[in-house]
PDB file of C-alpha atoms in Angstrom:
ATOM      1  CA  MET A   1     -44.922   6.386 -45.159  1.00 90.00           C
ATOM      2  CA  THR A   2     -44.163   9.786 -46.700  1.00 95.00           C
ATOM      3  CA  LYS A   3     -40.653  10.170 -48.220  1.00 97.00           C
ATOM      4  CA  ILE A   4     -39.527  13.199 -50.221  1.00 98.00           C
ATOM      5  CA  LEU A   5     -36.640  13.310 -52.711  1.00 98.00           C
ATOM      6  CA  VAL A   6     -35.263  16.773 -53.217  1.00 98.00           C
ATOM      7  CA  ILE A   7     -33.146  17.303 -56.391  1.00 98.00           C
ATOM      8  CA  ALA A   8     -30.170  19.500 -55.593  1.00 97.00           C
ATOM      9  CA  GLU A   9     -29.313  22.303 -57.925  1.00 96.00           C
ATOM     10  CA  HIS A  10     -25.640  23.212 -58.225  1.00 95.00           C
ATOM     11  CA  LEU A  11     -23.139  24.849 -60.567  1.00 89.00           C
ATOM     12  CA  GLY A  12     -19.472  25.092 -60.531  1.00 88.00           C
ATOM     13  CA  GLY A  13     -19.145  22.717 -57.635  1.00 91.00           C
ATOM     14  CA  GLN A  14     -21.376  24.810 -55.356  1.00 91.00           C
ATOM     15  CA  LEU A  15     -24.881  24.124 -54.049  1.00 94.00           C
ATOM     16  CA  ASN A  16     -27.524  26.672 -55.073  1.00 92.00           C
ATOM     17  CA  ALA A  17     -29.466  28.252 -52.247  1.00 89.00           C
ATOM     18  CA  SER A  18     -32.648  27.144 -54.027  1.00 93.00           C
ATOM     19  CA  THR A  19     -32.049  23.646 -52.764  1.00 96.00           C
ATOM     20  CA  ALA A  20     -32.395  24.767 -49.122  1.00 96.00           C
ATOM     21  CA  ARG A  21     -35.677  26.508 -50.045  1.00 95.00           C
ATOM     22  CA  ALA A  22     -36.963  23.337 -51.657  1.00 97.00           C
ATOM     23  CA  VAL A  23     -36.108  21.494 -48.414  1.00 97.00           C
ATOM     24  CA  SER A  24     -38.162  24.067 -46.434  1.00 97.00           C
ATOM     25  CA  ALA A  25     -41.171  23.165 -48.569  1.00 97.00           C
ATOM     26  CA  ALA A  26     -40.418  19.475 -48.018  1.00 97.00           C
ATOM     27  CA  VAL A  27     -40.327  20.037 -44.289  1.00 97.00           C
ATOM     28  CA  ALA A  28     -43.819  21.620 -44.468  1.00 97.00           C
ATOM     29  CA  VAL A  29     -45.224  18.341 -45.782  1.00 97.00           C
ATOM     30  CA  LYS A  30     -44.126  16.720 -42.436  1.00 96.00           C
ATOM     31  CA  PRO A  31     -42.684  13.652 -44.046  1.00 96.00           C
ATOM     32  CA  ASP A  32     -40.978  10.626 -42.415  1.00 96.00           C
ATOM     33  CA  ALA A  33     -37.767  11.336 -44.353  1.00 96.00           C
ATOM     34  CA  ILE A  34     -36.320  13.991 -46.675  1.00 97.00           C
ATOM     35  CA  ASP A  35     -33.427  12.883 -48.938  1.00 98.00           C
ATOM     36  CA  VAL A  36     -31.461  15.134 -51.191  1.00 98.00           C
ATOM     37  CA  ILE A  37     -29.997  13.669 -54.428  1.00 98.00           C
ATOM     38  CA  VAL A  38     -26.867  15.232 -55.948  1.00 97.00           C
ATOM     39  CA  LEU A  39     -26.030  14.251 -59.546  1.00 97.00           C
ATOM     40  CA  ALA A  40     -22.548  15.336 -60.709  1.00 96.00           C
ATOM     41  CA  ASP A  41     -19.243  14.026 -62.021  1.00 94.00           C
ATOM     42  CA  ALA A  42     -17.671  14.757 -58.679  1.00 94.00           C
ATOM     43  CA  PRO A  43     -20.526  15.256 -56.132  1.00 96.00           C
ATOM     44  CA  GLU A  44     -18.492  15.050 -52.817  1.00 95.00           C
ATOM     45  CA  ALA A  45     -18.172  18.729 -52.049  1.00 95.00           C
ATOM     46  CA  ILE A  46     -21.745  19.516 -53.110  1.00 97.00           C
ATOM     47  CA  ALA A  47     -23.079  16.618 -51.046  1.00 97.00           C
ATOM     48  CA  ALA A  48     -21.182  17.942 -47.997  1.00 96.00           C
ATOM     49  CA  GLU A  49     -22.935  21.271 -48.359  1.00 96.00           C
ATOM     50  CA  ALA A  50     -26.333  19.532 -48.795  1.00 97.00           C
ATOM     51  CA  ALA A  51     -25.651  17.393 -45.695  1.00 97.00           C
ATOM     52  CA  LYS A  52     -25.647  20.623 -43.538  1.00 97.00           C
ATOM     53  CA  ILE A  53     -29.179  21.550 -44.491  1.00 97.00           C
ATOM     54  CA  ASP A  54     -31.581  21.268 -41.588  1.00 97.00           C
ATOM     55  CA  GLY A  55     -34.267  18.659 -42.029  1.00 96.00           C
ATOM     56  CA  VAL A  56     -32.314  16.470 -44.439  1.00 97.00           C
ATOM     57  CA  SER A  57     -32.275  12.742 -43.520  1.00 97.00           C
ATOM     58  CA  ARG A  58     -29.741  11.580 -46.110  1.00 97.00           C
ATOM     59  CA  VAL A  59     -27.772  12.871 -49.110  1.00 97.00           C
ATOM     60  CA  LEU A  60     -27.597  10.542 -52.052  1.00 97.00           C
ATOM     61  CA  THR A  61     -24.875  11.033 -54.632  1.00 97.00           C
ATOM     62  CA  VAL A  62     -24.774   9.758 -58.164  1.00 96.00           C
ATOM     63  CA  ALA A  63     -21.275  10.136 -59.637  1.00 95.00           C
ATOM     64  CA  ARG A  64     -21.156   9.770 -63.525  1.00 94.00           C
ATOM     65  CA  ALA A  65     -19.082  11.588 -66.082  1.00 92.00           C
ATOM     66  CA  GLU A  66     -22.322  12.232 -67.945  1.00 93.00           C
ATOM     67  CA  ASN A  67     -23.578  14.358 -65.010  1.00 94.00           C
ATOM     68  CA  ALA A  68     -20.754  16.924 -65.366  1.00 92.00           C
ATOM     69  CA  HIS A  69     -23.277  19.303 -66.866  1.00 92.00           C
ATOM     70  CA  ALA A  70     -26.959  19.687 -65.876  1.00 91.00           C
ATOM     71  CA  LEU A  71     -28.668  18.331 -68.977  1.00 94.00           C
ATOM     72  CA  ALA A  72     -32.291  17.520 -68.240  1.00 95.00           C
ATOM     73  CA  ALA A  73     -32.400  14.727 -70.822  1.00 95.00           C
ATOM     74  CA  VAL A  74     -29.527  13.041 -68.988  1.00 95.00           C
ATOM     75  CA  LEU A  75     -30.497  13.667 -65.393  1.00 97.00           C
ATOM     76  CA  ALA A  76     -34.235  12.864 -65.727  1.00 97.00           C
ATOM     77  CA  PRO A  77     -33.884   9.073 -66.276  1.00 97.00           C
ATOM     78  CA  GLN A  78     -31.579   8.767 -63.302  1.00 97.00           C
ATOM     79  CA  ILE A  79     -33.922  10.681 -60.989  1.00 97.00           C
ATOM     80  CA  ALA A  80     -36.964   8.776 -62.176  1.00 96.00           C
ATOM     81  CA  LYS A  81     -35.038   5.569 -61.344  1.00 96.00           C
ATOM     82  CA  ALA A  82     -33.954   6.864 -57.917  1.00 96.00           C
ATOM     83  CA  ALA A  83     -37.574   8.055 -57.098  1.00 96.00           C
ATOM     84  CA  ALA A  84     -38.720   4.439 -56.606  1.00 94.00           C
ATOM     85  CA  GLY A  85     -40.098   4.204 -53.100  1.00 92.00           C
ATOM     86  CA  TYR A  86     -40.517   7.996 -52.712  1.00 97.00           C
ATOM     87  CA  THR A  87     -43.945   9.655 -52.490  1.00 97.00           C
ATOM     88  CA  HIS A  88     -42.727  13.055 -53.466  1.00 97.00           C
ATOM     89  CA  VAL A  89     -40.051  14.516 -55.774  1.00 98.00           C
ATOM     90  CA  PHE A  90     -39.337  18.185 -55.302  1.00 98.00           C
ATOM     91  CA  ALA A  91     -37.175  20.572 -57.425  1.00 97.00           C
ATOM     92  CA  PRO A  92     -36.669  24.339 -57.147  1.00 95.00           C
ATOM     93  CA  SER A  93     -38.805  26.415 -59.592  1.00 93.00           C
ATOM     94  CA  THR A  94     -35.737  27.801 -61.215  1.00 90.00           C
ATOM     95  CA  THR A  95     -34.552  27.524 -64.863  1.00 89.00           C
ATOM     96  CA  PHE A  96     -32.884  24.226 -63.724  1.00 94.00           C
ATOM     97  CA  GLY A  97     -35.965  22.830 -62.041  1.00 95.00           C
ATOM     98  CA  LYS A  98     -38.436  24.001 -64.744  1.00 95.00           C
ATOM     99  CA  ASP A  99     -36.301  22.212 -67.375  1.00 95.00           C
ATOM    100  CA  LEU A 100     -35.840  18.975 -65.377  1.00 97.00           C
ATOM    101  CA  ALA A 101     -39.112  18.339 -63.412  1.00 97.00           C
ATOM    102  CA  PRO A 102     -41.445  17.939 -66.402  1.00 97.00           C
ATOM    103  CA  ARG A 103     -39.233  15.148 -67.805  1.00 97.00           C
ATOM    104  CA  VAL A 104     -39.124  13.408 -64.421  1.00 97.00           C
ATOM    105  CA  ALA A 105     -42.899  13.663 -64.206  1.00 97.00           C
ATOM    106  CA  ALA A 106     -43.403  12.311 -67.672  1.00 97.00           C
ATOM    107  CA  LEU A 107     -41.124   9.318 -66.980  1.00 97.00           C
ATOM    108  CA  LEU A 108     -43.034   8.581 -63.799  1.00 97.00           C
ATOM    109  CA  GLY A 109     -46.351   8.880 -65.727  1.00 96.00           C
ATOM    110  CA  VAL A 110     -47.758  11.634 -63.526  1.00 96.00           C
ATOM    111  CA  SER A 111     -48.737  15.353 -63.834  1.00 95.00           C
ATOM    112  CA  GLN A 112     -46.484  17.992 -62.422  1.00 96.00           C
ATOM    113  CA  VAL A 113     -47.494  20.582 -59.800  1.00 97.00           C
ATOM    114  CA  SER A 114     -45.743  23.835 -60.565  1.00 96.00           C
ATOM    115  CA  ASP A 115     -44.665  26.749 -58.451  1.00 94.00           C
ATOM    116  CA  VAL A 116     -45.790  25.465 -55.069  1.00 96.00           C
ATOM    117  CA  MET A 117     -46.080  28.406 -52.700  1.00 95.00           C
ATOM    118  CA  THR A 118     -47.759  26.825 -49.696  1.00 96.00           C
ATOM    119  CA  VAL A 119     -48.373  23.266 -48.572  1.00 97.00           C
ATOM    120  CA  GLU A 120     -51.945  22.480 -47.304  1.00 96.00           C
ATOM    121  CA  GLY A 121     -51.287  18.798 -46.868  1.00 95.00           C
ATOM    122  CA  PRO A 122     -49.200  15.914 -48.241  1.00 95.00           C
ATOM    123  CA  HIS A 123     -51.204  16.052 -51.468  1.00 96.00           C
ATOM    124  CA  SER A 124     -52.686  19.503 -51.405  1.00 97.00           C
ATOM    125  CA  PHE A 125     -50.799  22.580 -52.513  1.00 97.00           C
ATOM    126  CA  LYS A 126     -51.419  26.244 -53.403  1.00 96.00           C
ATOM    127  CA  ARG A 127     -49.794  27.829 -56.453  1.00 95.00           C
ATOM    128  CA  PRO A 128     -50.325  31.192 -58.328  1.00 91.00           C
ATOM    129  CA  ILE A 129     -52.091  31.428 -61.681  1.00 88.00           C
ATOM    130  CA  TYR A 130     -52.946  34.320 -64.011  1.00 84.00           C
ATOM    131  CA  ALA A 131     -49.649  36.055 -63.354  1.00 75.00           C
ATOM    132  CA  GLY A 132     -50.180  35.812 -59.649  1.00 78.00           C
ATOM    133  CA  ASN A 133     -53.607  37.473 -59.625  1.00 81.00           C
ATOM    134  CA  ALA A 134     -55.177  34.268 -58.342  1.00 89.00           C
ATOM    135  CA  ILE A 135     -54.172  31.450 -56.060  1.00 93.00           C
ATOM    136  CA  VAL A 136     -55.420  27.932 -56.862  1.00 96.00           C
ATOM    137  CA  THR A 137     -55.411  24.879 -54.647  1.00 97.00           C
ATOM    138  CA  VAL A 138     -54.118  21.751 -56.420  1.00 96.00           C
ATOM    139  CA  GLU A 139     -55.115  18.331 -55.098  1.00 96.00           C
ATOM    140  CA  VAL A 140     -52.989  15.362 -56.180  1.00 95.00           C
ATOM    141  CA  ASP A 141     -54.250  11.782 -56.160  1.00 94.00           C
ATOM    142  CA  ASP A 142     -52.646  10.163 -53.117  1.00 90.00           C
ATOM    143  CA  SER A 143     -51.970   7.008 -55.045  1.00 92.00           C
ATOM    144  CA  THR A 144     -49.517   8.731 -57.416  1.00 94.00           C
ATOM    145  CA  THR A 145     -46.047  10.234 -56.918  1.00 96.00           C
ATOM    146  CA  VAL A 146     -46.056  13.984 -56.374  1.00 97.00           C
ATOM    147  CA  VAL A 147     -43.625  15.779 -58.672  1.00 98.00           C
ATOM    148  CA  ALA A 148     -43.471  19.440 -57.896  1.00 97.00           C
ATOM    149  CA  THR A 149     -41.383  22.498 -58.468  1.00 97.00           C
ATOM    150  CA  ILE A 150     -41.087  24.825 -55.456  1.00 96.00           C
ATOM    151  CA  ARG A 151     -41.529  28.576 -55.841  1.00 93.00           C
ATOM    152  CA  THR A 152     -38.333  29.701 -54.174  1.00 90.00           C
ATOM    153  CA  ALA A 153     -39.506  33.217 -53.491  1.00 87.00           C
ATOM    154  CA  SER A 154     -42.248  31.865 -51.244  1.00 90.00           C
ATOM    155  CA  TRP A 155     -39.950  29.762 -49.044  1.00 93.00           C
ATOM    156  CA  PRO A 156     -37.091  30.730 -46.716  1.00 90.00           C
ATOM    157  CA  ALA A 157     -33.889  28.768 -46.998  1.00 91.00           C
ATOM    158  CA  ALA A 158     -33.599  26.016 -44.359  1.00 95.00           C
ATOM    159  CA  GLY A 159     -30.846  26.487 -41.882  1.00 94.00           C
ATOM    160  CA  SER A 160     -27.393  24.959 -42.213  1.00 93.00           C
ATOM    161  CA  THR A 161     -26.680  23.250 -38.828  1.00 94.00           C
ATOM    162  CA  GLY A 162     -27.493  19.655 -39.955  1.00 93.00           C
ATOM    163  CA  SER A 163     -25.139  16.673 -40.369  1.00 94.00           C
ATOM    164  CA  ALA A 164     -26.973  14.186 -42.567  1.00 96.00           C
ATOM    165  CA  PRO A 165     -25.107  11.097 -43.757  1.00 97.00           C
ATOM    166  CA  VAL A 166     -23.909  10.908 -47.388  1.00 96.00           C
ATOM    167  CA  GLU A 167     -24.462   7.712 -49.348  1.00 96.00           C
ATOM    168  CA  ALA A 168     -23.288   6.796 -52.869  1.00 95.00           C
ATOM    169  CA  LEU A 169     -26.164   5.575 -55.118  1.00 93.00           C
ATOM    170  CA  SER A 170     -25.611   3.208 -58.048  1.00 90.00           C
ATOM    171  CA  LEU A 171     -28.288   3.460 -60.654  1.00 91.00           C
ATOM    172  CA  ASP A 172     -28.531   0.906 -63.524  1.00 89.00           C
ATOM    173  CA  VAL A 173     -30.065   3.172 -66.162  1.00 92.00           C
ATOM    174  CA  THR A 174     -29.257   3.779 -69.841  1.00 89.00           C
ATOM    175  CA  LEU A 175     -28.783   7.319 -70.631  1.00 90.00           C
ATOM    176  CA  PRO A 176     -29.909   8.918 -73.929  1.00 90.00           C
ATOM    177  CA  ASN A 177     -27.196  10.258 -76.229  1.00 86.00           C
ATOM    178  CA  HIS A 178     -29.367  12.599 -78.406  1.00 89.00           C
ATOM    179  CA  THR A 179     -28.463  15.627 -76.238  1.00 87.00           C
ATOM    180  CA  ARG A 180     -25.040  16.907 -75.695  1.00 87.00           C
ATOM    181  CA  PHE A 181     -23.414  19.820 -73.878  1.00 89.00           C
ATOM    182  CA  VAL A 182     -22.022  22.501 -76.170  1.00 90.00           C
ATOM    183  CA  GLY A 183     -21.212  25.377 -73.760  1.00 88.00           C
ATOM    184  CA  LEU A 184     -22.479  27.609 -71.042  1.00 82.00           C
ATOM    185  CA  GLN A 185     -22.761  31.378 -71.521  1.00 75.00           C
ATOM    186  CA  GLN A 186     -23.461  33.407 -68.444  1.00 69.00           C
ATOM    187  CA  GLY A 187     -22.703  36.922 -67.215  1.00 63.00           C
ATOM    188  CA  LYS A 188     -19.888  37.347 -64.740  1.00 66.00           C
ATOM    189  CA  SER A 189     -20.437  39.622 -61.822  1.00 65.00           C
ATOM    190  CA  ASP A 190     -19.121  40.289 -58.316  1.00 73.00           C
ATOM    191  CA  ARG A 191     -22.466  41.401 -57.247  1.00 80.00           C
ATOM    192  CA  PRO A 192     -24.842  39.152 -55.164  1.00 82.00           C
ATOM    193  CA  ASP A 193     -26.832  36.549 -57.017  1.00 82.00           C
ATOM    194  CA  LEU A 194     -30.207  38.079 -58.179  1.00 87.00           C
ATOM    195  CA  GLN A 195     -32.378  35.292 -56.937  1.00 81.00           C
ATOM    196  CA  GLY A 196     -30.726  34.987 -53.525  1.00 79.00           C
ATOM    197  CA  ALA A 197     -29.866  38.619 -52.704  1.00 88.00           C
ATOM    198  CA  SER A 198     -31.427  40.403 -49.732  1.00 91.00           C
ATOM    199  CA  LYS A 199     -31.310  43.733 -51.654  1.00 95.00           C
ATOM    200  CA  VAL A 200     -32.081  44.277 -55.335  1.00 96.00           C
ATOM    201  CA  VAL A 201     -31.978  47.462 -57.459  1.00 97.00           C
ATOM    202  CA  SER A 202     -33.760  47.164 -60.810  1.00 97.00           C
ATOM    203  CA  GLY A 203     -33.896  49.584 -63.772  1.00 96.00           C
ATOM    204  CA  GLY A 204     -36.530  49.872 -66.408  1.00 95.00           C
ATOM    205  CA  ARG A 205     -37.232  51.538 -69.786  1.00 95.00           C
ATOM    206  CA  GLY A 206     -37.052  54.949 -68.002  1.00 94.00           C
ATOM    207  CA  VAL A 207     -33.302  54.533 -67.590  1.00 95.00           C
ATOM    208  CA  GLY A 208     -33.030  55.300 -71.299  1.00 93.00           C
ATOM    209  CA  SER A 209     -30.060  53.439 -72.592  1.00 95.00           C
ATOM    210  CA  LYS A 210     -27.384  50.762 -71.962  1.00 94.00           C
ATOM    211  CA  GLU A 211     -24.912  53.547 -71.106  1.00 95.00           C
ATOM    212  CA  ASN A 212     -27.308  55.141 -68.633  1.00 95.00           C
ATOM    213  CA  PHE A 213     -27.716  51.847 -66.821  1.00 96.00           C
ATOM    214  CA  GLU A 214     -24.326  52.548 -65.241  1.00 95.00           C
ATOM    215  CA  ILE A 215     -26.164  54.730 -62.728  1.00 95.00           C
ATOM    216  CA  ILE A 216     -28.117  51.663 -61.646  1.00 95.00           C
ATOM    217  CA  TYR A 217     -24.933  49.568 -61.219  1.00 95.00           C
ATOM    218  CA  THR A 218     -23.180  52.324 -59.310  1.00 93.00           C
ATOM    219  CA  PHE A 219     -26.041  52.776 -56.869  1.00 95.00           C
ATOM    220  CA  ALA A 220     -26.442  49.036 -56.362  1.00 94.00           C
ATOM    221  CA  ASP A 221     -22.745  48.654 -55.557  1.00 93.00           C
ATOM    222  CA  LYS A 222     -23.056  51.491 -53.061  1.00 92.00           C
ATOM    223  CA  ILE A 223     -25.613  49.540 -51.050  1.00 93.00           C
ATOM    224  CA  GLY A 224     -24.283  46.010 -51.794  1.00 93.00           C
ATOM    225  CA  ALA A 225     -27.330  45.019 -53.849  1.00 94.00           C
ATOM    226  CA  ALA A 226     -27.915  42.731 -56.831  1.00 94.00           C
ATOM    227  CA  VAL A 227     -29.040  44.315 -60.116  1.00 95.00           C
ATOM    228  CA  GLY A 228     -32.193  43.387 -62.062  1.00 95.00           C
ATOM    229  CA  ALA A 229     -34.200  44.861 -64.834  1.00 96.00           C
ATOM    230  CA  SER A 230     -37.630  44.922 -66.312  1.00 96.00           C
ATOM    231  CA  ARG A 231     -38.597  43.157 -69.423  1.00 95.00           C
ATOM    232  CA  ALA A 232     -38.782  46.506 -71.305  1.00 95.00           C
ATOM    233  CA  ALA A 233     -35.130  47.211 -70.432  1.00 96.00           C
ATOM    234  CA  VAL A 234     -34.026  43.748 -71.521  1.00 95.00           C
ATOM    235  CA  ASP A 235     -35.958  43.988 -74.775  1.00 95.00           C
ATOM    236  CA  ALA A 236     -34.385  47.386 -75.430  1.00 95.00           C
ATOM    237  CA  GLY A 237     -30.973  45.826 -75.130  1.00 95.00           C
ATOM    238  CA  TYR A 238     -29.905  47.798 -71.987  1.00 95.00           C
ATOM    239  CA  VAL A 239     -29.032  44.550 -70.099  1.00 94.00           C
ATOM    240  CA  PRO A 240     -28.772  40.820 -70.755  1.00 92.00           C
ATOM    241  CA  ASN A 241     -31.869  38.663 -70.263  1.00 90.00           C
ATOM    242  CA  GLU A 242     -30.499  36.889 -67.245  1.00 89.00           C
ATOM    243  CA  MET A 243     -31.194  40.077 -65.268  1.00 93.00           C
ATOM    244  CA  GLN A 244     -34.941  40.111 -66.117  1.00 95.00           C
ATOM    245  CA  VAL A 245     -37.267  40.202 -63.120  1.00 95.00           C
ATOM    246  CA  GLY A 246     -40.914  39.194 -63.578  1.00 91.00           C
ATOM    247  CA  GLN A 247     -43.242  36.554 -64.819  1.00 86.00           C
ATOM    248  CA  THR A 248     -41.081  35.582 -67.789  1.00 85.00           C
ATOM    249  CA  GLY A 249     -37.806  36.326 -65.873  1.00 89.00           C
ATOM    250  CA  LYS A 250     -36.854  35.640 -62.265  1.00 89.00           C
ATOM    251  CA  ILE A 251     -39.191  35.494 -59.348  1.00 89.00           C
ATOM    252  CA  ILE A 252     -37.463  37.052 -56.351  1.00 90.00           C
ATOM    253  CA  ALA A 253     -38.194  37.927 -52.745  1.00 89.00           C
ATOM    254  CA  PRO A 254     -35.519  40.303 -51.427  1.00 92.00           C
ATOM    255  CA  GLU A 255     -35.918  42.185 -48.178  1.00 93.00           C
ATOM    256  CA  LEU A 256     -35.496  45.377 -50.082  1.00 96.00           C
ATOM    257  CA  TYR A 257     -36.506  46.000 -53.727  1.00 97.00           C
ATOM    258  CA  ILE A 258     -35.740  49.318 -55.447  1.00 97.00           C
ATOM    259  CA  ALA A 259     -37.496  49.873 -58.793  1.00 97.00           C
ATOM    260  CA  ILE A 260     -35.991  52.691 -60.822  1.00 97.00           C
ATOM    261  CA  GLY A 261     -37.642  53.972 -63.943  1.00 96.00           C
ATOM    262  CA  ILE A 262     -40.030  50.898 -63.979  1.00 96.00           C
ATOM    263  CA  SER A 263     -43.725  51.573 -64.679  1.00 94.00           C
ATOM    264  CA  GLY A 264     -44.923  48.402 -63.087  1.00 93.00           C
ATOM    265  CA  ALA A 265     -46.513  46.110 -65.650  1.00 91.00           C
ATOM    266  CA  ILE A 266     -48.382  43.194 -64.155  1.00 89.00           C
ATOM    267  CA  GLN A 267     -45.725  40.769 -65.492  1.00 89.00           C
ATOM    268  CA  HIS A 268     -43.068  42.619 -63.562  1.00 94.00           C
ATOM    269  CA  LEU A 269     -45.089  42.931 -60.335  1.00 92.00           C
ATOM    270  CA  THR A 270     -45.573  39.134 -60.366  1.00 88.00           C
ATOM    271  CA  GLY A 271     -41.861  38.699 -59.934  1.00 90.00           C
ATOM    272  CA  ILE A 272     -41.588  40.944 -56.842  1.00 93.00           C
ATOM    273  CA  LYS A 273     -44.846  40.411 -54.993  1.00 86.00           C
ATOM    274  CA  ASP A 274     -43.068  38.509 -52.152  1.00 87.00           C
ATOM    275  CA  ALA A 275     -40.437  41.307 -51.629  1.00 92.00           C
ATOM    276  CA  GLY A 276     -40.276  42.831 -48.109  1.00 92.00           C
ATOM    277  CA  THR A 277     -40.065  46.518 -48.756  1.00 96.00           C
ATOM    278  CA  ILE A 278     -40.576  47.959 -52.274  1.00 97.00           C
ATOM    279  CA  VAL A 279     -39.274  51.409 -53.190  1.00 96.00           C
ATOM    280  CA  ALA A 280     -40.217  53.004 -56.521  1.00 96.00           C
ATOM    281  CA  ILE A 281     -38.559  55.934 -58.279  1.00 96.00           C
ATOM    282  CA  ASN A 282     -40.411  57.198 -61.344  1.00 96.00           C
ATOM    283  CA  LYS A 283     -41.204  60.567 -62.896  1.00 95.00           C
ATOM    284  CA  ASP A 284     -44.752  59.418 -63.713  1.00 94.00           C
ATOM    285  CA  GLY A 285     -46.783  59.805 -60.467  1.00 92.00           C
ATOM    286  CA  GLU A 286     -49.573  57.581 -61.997  1.00 94.00           C
ATOM    287  CA  ALA A 287     -47.300  54.623 -62.749  1.00 94.00           C
ATOM    288  CA  PRO A 288     -48.795  51.288 -61.566  1.00 94.00           C
ATOM    289  CA  ILE A 289     -45.634  50.559 -59.574  1.00 95.00           C
ATOM    290  CA  PHE A 290     -46.692  53.120 -56.952  1.00 96.00           C
ATOM    291  CA  GLU A 291     -49.863  51.111 -56.204  1.00 93.00           C
ATOM    292  CA  ILE A 292     -47.768  48.392 -54.526  1.00 93.00           C
ATOM    293  CA  ALA A 293     -44.722  50.408 -53.419  1.00 95.00           C
ATOM    294  CA  ASP A 294     -44.162  50.868 -49.746  1.00 96.00           C
ATOM    295  CA  ILE A 295     -42.118  54.024 -50.520  1.00 96.00           C
ATOM    296  CA  GLY A 296     -42.553  56.100 -53.662  1.00 95.00           C
ATOM    297  CA  LEU A 297     -40.452  58.950 -54.994  1.00 95.00           C
ATOM    298  CA  VAL A 298     -41.838  60.906 -57.983  1.00 96.00           C
ATOM    299  CA  GLY A 299     -39.184  62.618 -59.908  1.00 95.00           C
ATOM    300  CA  ASP A 300     -36.219  62.406 -62.300  1.00 95.00           C
ATOM    301  CA  LEU A 301     -34.154  59.358 -61.476  1.00 94.00           C
ATOM    302  CA  PHE A 302     -30.972  61.065 -62.804  1.00 94.00           C
ATOM    303  CA  LYS A 303     -31.377  63.760 -60.062  1.00 94.00           C
ATOM    304  CA  ILE A 304     -32.707  61.502 -57.308  1.00 93.00           C
ATOM    305  CA  LEU A 305     -30.118  58.733 -57.457  1.00 93.00           C
ATOM    306  CA  PRO A 306     -27.059  60.961 -57.143  1.00 92.00           C
ATOM    307  CA  GLU A 307     -28.775  62.636 -54.177  1.00 92.00           C
ATOM    308  CA  LEU A 308     -29.420  59.278 -52.537  1.00 91.00           C
ATOM    309  CA  GLU A 309     -25.853  58.161 -53.196  1.00 89.00           C
ATOM    310  CA  SER A 310     -24.418  61.242 -51.551  1.00 89.00           C
ATOM    311  CA  SER A 311     -26.669  60.708 -48.518  1.00 89.00           C
ATOM    312  CA  LEU A 312     -25.372  57.229 -48.173  1.00 85.00           C
TER     313      LEU A 312
END
């Protein structure tokens, strides 16, 4: 019997869309049951959101004061305990999942499968390697629990018409006290979330400065897009690192991706390879970004963007 436990990602009392994408991957395994586990100090509202995800059989909640903040050291022992009887444990391949899943795998004594992009069978998966330049098939021993992170850019979010039952779960597990929550620092923005947005506008080194990046923000606001950046722009201090798109940043799959002043290093292209339509604006007509762009504009971004804005 195949049973999958999906770890819910949430913040500020709201379920992250990455959870619904992980459920889509779970559905592809064609299991007998898919349960979502929500660990929080007050999981009721989050669980209600998770219960609406199509394909979910049950939502399990673990309410403990220690779960108020997502500390991998605290959550992992509880998930490992709850995983008894499950054949698979899935987590989104986000910062949250990448932090948590390795600990869960270690506690269960198994190897982790990272960045699952397609499901070939219950114990066979495809994932990218070499910055996405090659795809490898990973086979997992069917006698062991599969612990995997799901590449969210490769999976659509499952629908939200379900009505799964919610059950409270009591786990008798001692939690470590060597890790404590100090604080959370994150950028505040009214723009769409970078990893879930349907439209993303990113700026690169060619933007020139932190002050010049305002032209990117203005254009993104005009079309209702999220804002991203290349590693070069982040390293130069133009924007904070949570806006970085690429192999060492965020892997995204928007319907429309506009790369402005970005040359197109392979690490950046890895982060956008699943985008629907890619538009590139760069004064260097030989920039690598044009090799993958669906639409390319060669010219000065400081002249092109105002013209595009006025046309909109």
